[in-house]
Amino acid sequence: MERLLPVVIVLALASAYGLWYRSSRGKVKSSARAKLIALDRKTLGSELGERATLVQFSSAFCTPCRMTRTLITDVITDMPDVRHIDIDAESHLDLVRRLDIRSTPTTLFLDSSGIERGRAIGAPKRNELIEAITALKA
Amino acid sequence: MTFDNPIALTSTKNENPSSGSKVEKSYPLIDARGPRFGALITVIMLSLTLVLDSALPLLLQGIVFMIGATFGPQRTPYAFIFKRFVKPRLRGDVPTEDVRPPQFAQAVGLVFAIFALLGFASGSDPLFLIATSMALAAAFLNAAFNYCLGCEMYLLLTRAFKR
């Protein structure tokens, strides 16, 4: 019976972590004002949107990155003032370190002046994504 | 869908012409439920390793990890069982994924399995126990929570080791 103990402990710890993982991934959180830095065309390598820009950091070993890309593209398709920039995290490590991106996909919600107002780690849900974009007024 | 077309591994296609993103290579897509089913068998094999205190299930699992990491998760014996016995019984839409994320997870599993086997061979109980537990935790998270190991680990590793 005591041989079962390691397995039980591992599965219990992994479950606790897994529940936290499931509840935290995909949530759009507003970014702390203290950390606000304006991002521009030069750092991002692409024009900003007139009203809002969604900057997605992706990597090769990431299934939800595809889903996020498809979802954002779909949601903003009739929003000409919102742009989506997809950045390969691995080839932009300086930016990744500066913005403290730790996992993929991470999506930043920038306002019209390129300031980060929100951030979602993991694939966002459709309604929360729309809500976060709507919150970014011109 | 190309499961067995090796040419697809090297072909370049622009899969996402919109939204100013970069041109991406296209990799084969596989049924995303396959690797998750494989993770369930992996949980059983690694639990047996700990409960029986035996290196045999660990060794077999290590071989499966090696096949998965080298040839892709869709080529392992577990994937064969999935395709032959499980998939025909499943209904609904087939969720697909790029082979690279689950292949990365298999490679991480292989590293843990190698350390665990080294621990067993050298008589180091803590190494055997900890490395097996890490692999078990990762496989369990994948099976139960659809955990994306590549999403969480790859960038951190790259940040730590690449300038």
mmCIF file of N, CA and C in Angstrom, chain B residues 63-107:
data_model
loop_
_atom_site.group_PDB
_atom_site.id
_atom_site.type_symbol
_atom_site.label_atom_id
_atom_site.label_comp_id
_atom_site.label_asym_id
_atom_site.label_seq_id
_atom_site.Cartn_x
_atom_site.Cartn_y
_atom_site.Cartn_z
ATOM 1 N N ILE B 63 11.242 3.816 -24.499
ATOM 2 C CA ILE B 63 11.324 3.471 -25.925
ATOM 3 C C ILE B 63 10.209 4.177 -26.697
ATOM 4 N N VAL B 64 9.004 4.198 -26.109
ATOM 5 C CA VAL B 64 7.878 4.895 -26.763
ATOM 6 C C VAL B 64 8.182 6.393 -26.900
ATOM 7 N N PHE B 65 8.724 6.986 -25.828
ATOM 8 C CA PHE B 65 9.111 8.408 -25.885
ATOM 9 C C PHE B 65 10.118 8.631 -27.009
ATOM 10 N N MET B 66 11.068 7.684 -27.145
ATOM 11 C CA MET B 66 12.112 7.848 -28.152
ATOM 12 C C MET B 66 11.504 7.818 -29.563
ATOM 13 N N ILE B 67 10.577 6.878 -29.782
ATOM 14 C CA ILE B 67 9.893 6.811 -31.089
ATOM 15 C C ILE B 67 9.122 8.109 -31.329
ATOM 16 N N GLY B 68 8.397 8.554 -30.304
ATOM 17 C CA GLY B 68 7.569 9.761 -30.433
ATOM 18 C C GLY B 68 8.399 11.006 -30.689
ATOM 19 N N ALA B 69 9.547 11.099 -29.998
ATOM 20 C CA ALA B 69 10.390 12.283 -30.140
ATOM 21 C C ALA B 69 11.101 12.284 -31.491
ATOM 22 N N THR B 70 11.418 11.081 -32.015
ATOM 23 C CA THR B 70 12.175 10.990 -33.264
ATOM 24 C C THR B 70 11.275 11.021 -34.499
ATOM 25 N N PHE B 71 10.249 10.189 -34.476
ATOM 26 C CA PHE B 71 9.431 10.029 -35.684
ATOM 27 C C PHE B 71 8.076 10.727 -35.587
ATOM 28 N N GLY B 72 7.759 11.254 -34.417
ATOM 29 C CA GLY B 72 6.486 11.943 -34.247
ATOM 30 C C GLY B 72 5.530 11.118 -33.404
ATOM 31 N N PRO B 73 4.660 11.804 -32.650
ATOM 32 C CA PRO B 73 3.737 11.115 -31.743
ATOM 33 C C PRO B 73 2.727 10.247 -32.482
ATOM 34 N N GLN B 74 2.571 10.470 -33.781
ATOM 35 C CA GLN B 74 1.592 9.677 -34.543
ATOM 36 C C GLN B 74 2.183 8.344 -35.010
ATOM 37 N N ARG B 75 3.459 8.066 -34.629
ATOM 38 C CA ARG B 75 4.097 6.811 -35.047
ATOM 39 C C ARG B 75 4.337 5.863 -33.876
ATOM 40 N N THR B 76 3.895 6.214 -32.690
ATOM 41 C CA THR B 76 4.168 5.358 -31.533
ATOM 42 C C THR B 76 3.176 4.195 -31.486
ATOM 43 N N PRO B 77 3.512 3.135 -30.722
ATOM 44 C CA PRO B 77 2.550 2.030 -30.538
ATOM 45 C C PRO B 77 1.225 2.528 -29.951
ATOM 46 N N TYR B 78 1.290 3.554 -29.093
ATOM 47 C CA TYR B 78 0.057 4.083 -28.490
ATOM 48 C C TYR B 78 -0.822 4.714 -29.564
ATOM 49 N N ALA B 79 -0.177 5.393 -30.520
ATOM 50 C CA ALA B 79 -0.937 6.005 -31.609
ATOM 51 C C ALA B 79 -1.589 4.921 -32.465
ATOM 52 N N PHE B 80 -0.879 3.797 -32.603
ATOM 53 C CA PHE B 80 -1.434 2.679 -33.363
ATOM 54 C C PHE B 80 -2.695 2.139 -32.668
ATOM 55 N N ILE B 81 -2.598 1.950 -31.352
ATOM 56 C CA ILE B 81 -3.773 1.484 -30.581
ATOM 57 C C ILE B 81 -4.916 2.483 -30.738
ATOM 58 N N PHE B 82 -4.570 3.779 -30.658
ATOM 59 C CA PHE B 82 -5.599 4.815 -30.803
ATOM 60 C C PHE B 82 -6.302 4.709 -32.149
ATOM 61 N N LYS B 83 -5.509 4.621 -33.209
ATOM 62 C CA LYS B 83 -6.093 4.592 -34.550
ATOM 63 C C LYS B 83 -6.914 3.340 -34.792
ATOM 64 N N ARG B 84 -6.410 2.204 -34.259
ATOM 65 C CA ARG B 84 -7.042 0.913 -34.530
ATOM 66 C C ARG B 84 -8.303 0.708 -33.680
ATOM 67 N N PHE B 85 -8.247 1.076 -32.400
ATOM 68 C CA PHE B 85 -9.330 0.694 -31.489
ATOM 69 C C PHE B 85 -10.151 1.856 -30.925
ATOM 70 N N VAL B 86 -9.518 3.021 -30.761
ATOM 71 C CA VAL B 86 -10.224 4.115 -30.081
ATOM 72 C C VAL B 86 -10.909 5.048 -31.067
ATOM 73 N N LYS B 87 -10.157 5.502 -32.039
ATOM 74 C CA LYS B 87 -10.667 6.471 -32.998
ATOM 75 C C LYS B 87 -11.977 6.040 -33.680
ATOM 76 N N PRO B 88 -12.082 4.724 -34.100
ATOM 77 C CA PRO B 88 -13.339 4.325 -34.753
ATOM 78 C C PRO B 88 -14.560 4.489 -33.859
ATOM 79 N N ARG B 89 -14.345 4.511 -32.538
ATOM 80 C CA ARG B 89 -15.474 4.628 -31.610
ATOM 81 C C ARG B 89 -15.794 6.073 -31.249
ATOM 82 N N LEU B 90 -14.940 6.998 -31.630
ATOM 83 C CA LEU B 90 -15.169 8.402 -31.275
ATOM 84 C C LEU B 90 -16.055 9.078 -32.308
ATOM 85 N N ARG B 91 -16.905 9.961 -31.826
ATOM 86 C CA ARG B 91 -17.753 10.729 -32.735
ATOM 87 C C ARG B 91 -17.410 12.204 -32.661
ATOM 88 N N GLY B 92 -18.095 12.976 -33.481
ATOM 89 C CA GLY B 92 -17.930 14.427 -33.422
ATOM 90 C C GLY B 92 -16.774 14.908 -34.279
ATOM 91 N N ASP B 93 -16.536 16.206 -34.214
ATOM 92 C CA ASP B 93 -15.482 16.811 -35.012
ATOM 93 C C ASP B 93 -14.124 16.295 -34.581
ATOM 94 N N VAL B 94 -13.219 16.204 -35.536
ATOM 95 C CA VAL B 94 -11.858 15.801 -35.216
ATOM 96 C C VAL B 94 -11.021 17.055 -34.949
ATOM 97 N N PRO B 95 -10.607 17.271 -33.677
ATOM 98 C CA PRO B 95 -9.738 18.415 -33.417
ATOM 99 C C PRO B 95 -8.335 18.094 -33.923
ATOM 100 N N THR B 96 -7.738 18.997 -34.666
ATOM 101 C CA THR B 96 -6.406 18.700 -35.195
ATOM 102 C C THR B 96 -5.363 19.586 -34.534
ATOM 103 N N GLU B 97 -4.125 19.123 -34.569
ATOM 104 C CA GLU B 97 -3.024 19.960 -34.118
ATOM 105 C C GLU B 97 -1.778 19.643 -34.934
ATOM 106 N N ASP B 98 -0.886 20.608 -34.974
ATOM 107 C CA ASP B 98 0.440 20.492 -35.549
ATOM 108 C C ASP B 98 1.173 19.381 -34.792
ATOM 109 N N VAL B 99 2.007 18.559 -35.471
ATOM 110 C CA VAL B 99 2.722 17.493 -34.756
ATOM 111 C C VAL B 99 3.786 18.031 -33.802
ATOM 112 N N ARG B 100 4.245 19.270 -34.026
ATOM 113 C CA ARG B 100 5.409 19.714 -33.255
ATOM 114 C C ARG B 100 5.179 19.839 -31.745
ATOM 115 N N PRO B 101 4.039 20.399 -31.275
ATOM 116 C CA PRO B 101 3.864 20.472 -29.824
ATOM 117 C C PRO B 101 3.897 19.110 -29.114
ATOM 118 N N PRO B 102 3.118 18.102 -29.587
ATOM 119 C CA PRO B 102 3.214 16.811 -28.900
ATOM 120 C C PRO B 102 4.577 16.138 -29.080
ATOM 121 N N GLN B 103 5.246 16.412 -30.189
ATOM 122 C CA GLN B 103 6.581 15.831 -30.390
ATOM 123 C C GLN B 103 7.571 16.418 -29.383
ATOM 124 N N PHE B 104 7.438 17.711 -29.120
ATOM 125 C CA PHE B 104 8.271 18.358 -28.107
ATOM 126 C C PHE B 104 8.028 17.711 -26.738
ATOM 127 N N ALA B 105 6.751 17.463 -26.419
ATOM 128 C CA ALA B 105 6.409 16.844 -25.134
ATOM 129 C C ALA B 105 7.028 15.450 -25.019
ATOM 130 N N GLN B 106 7.043 14.697 -26.145
ATOM 131 C CA GLN B 106 7.653 13.374 -26.130
ATOM 132 C C GLN B 106 9.153 13.475 -25.852
ATOM 133 N N ALA B 107 9.795 14.511 -26.408
ATOM 134 C CA ALA B 107 11.230 14.703 -26.188
ATOM 135 C C ALA B 107 11.520 15.035 -24.724
#
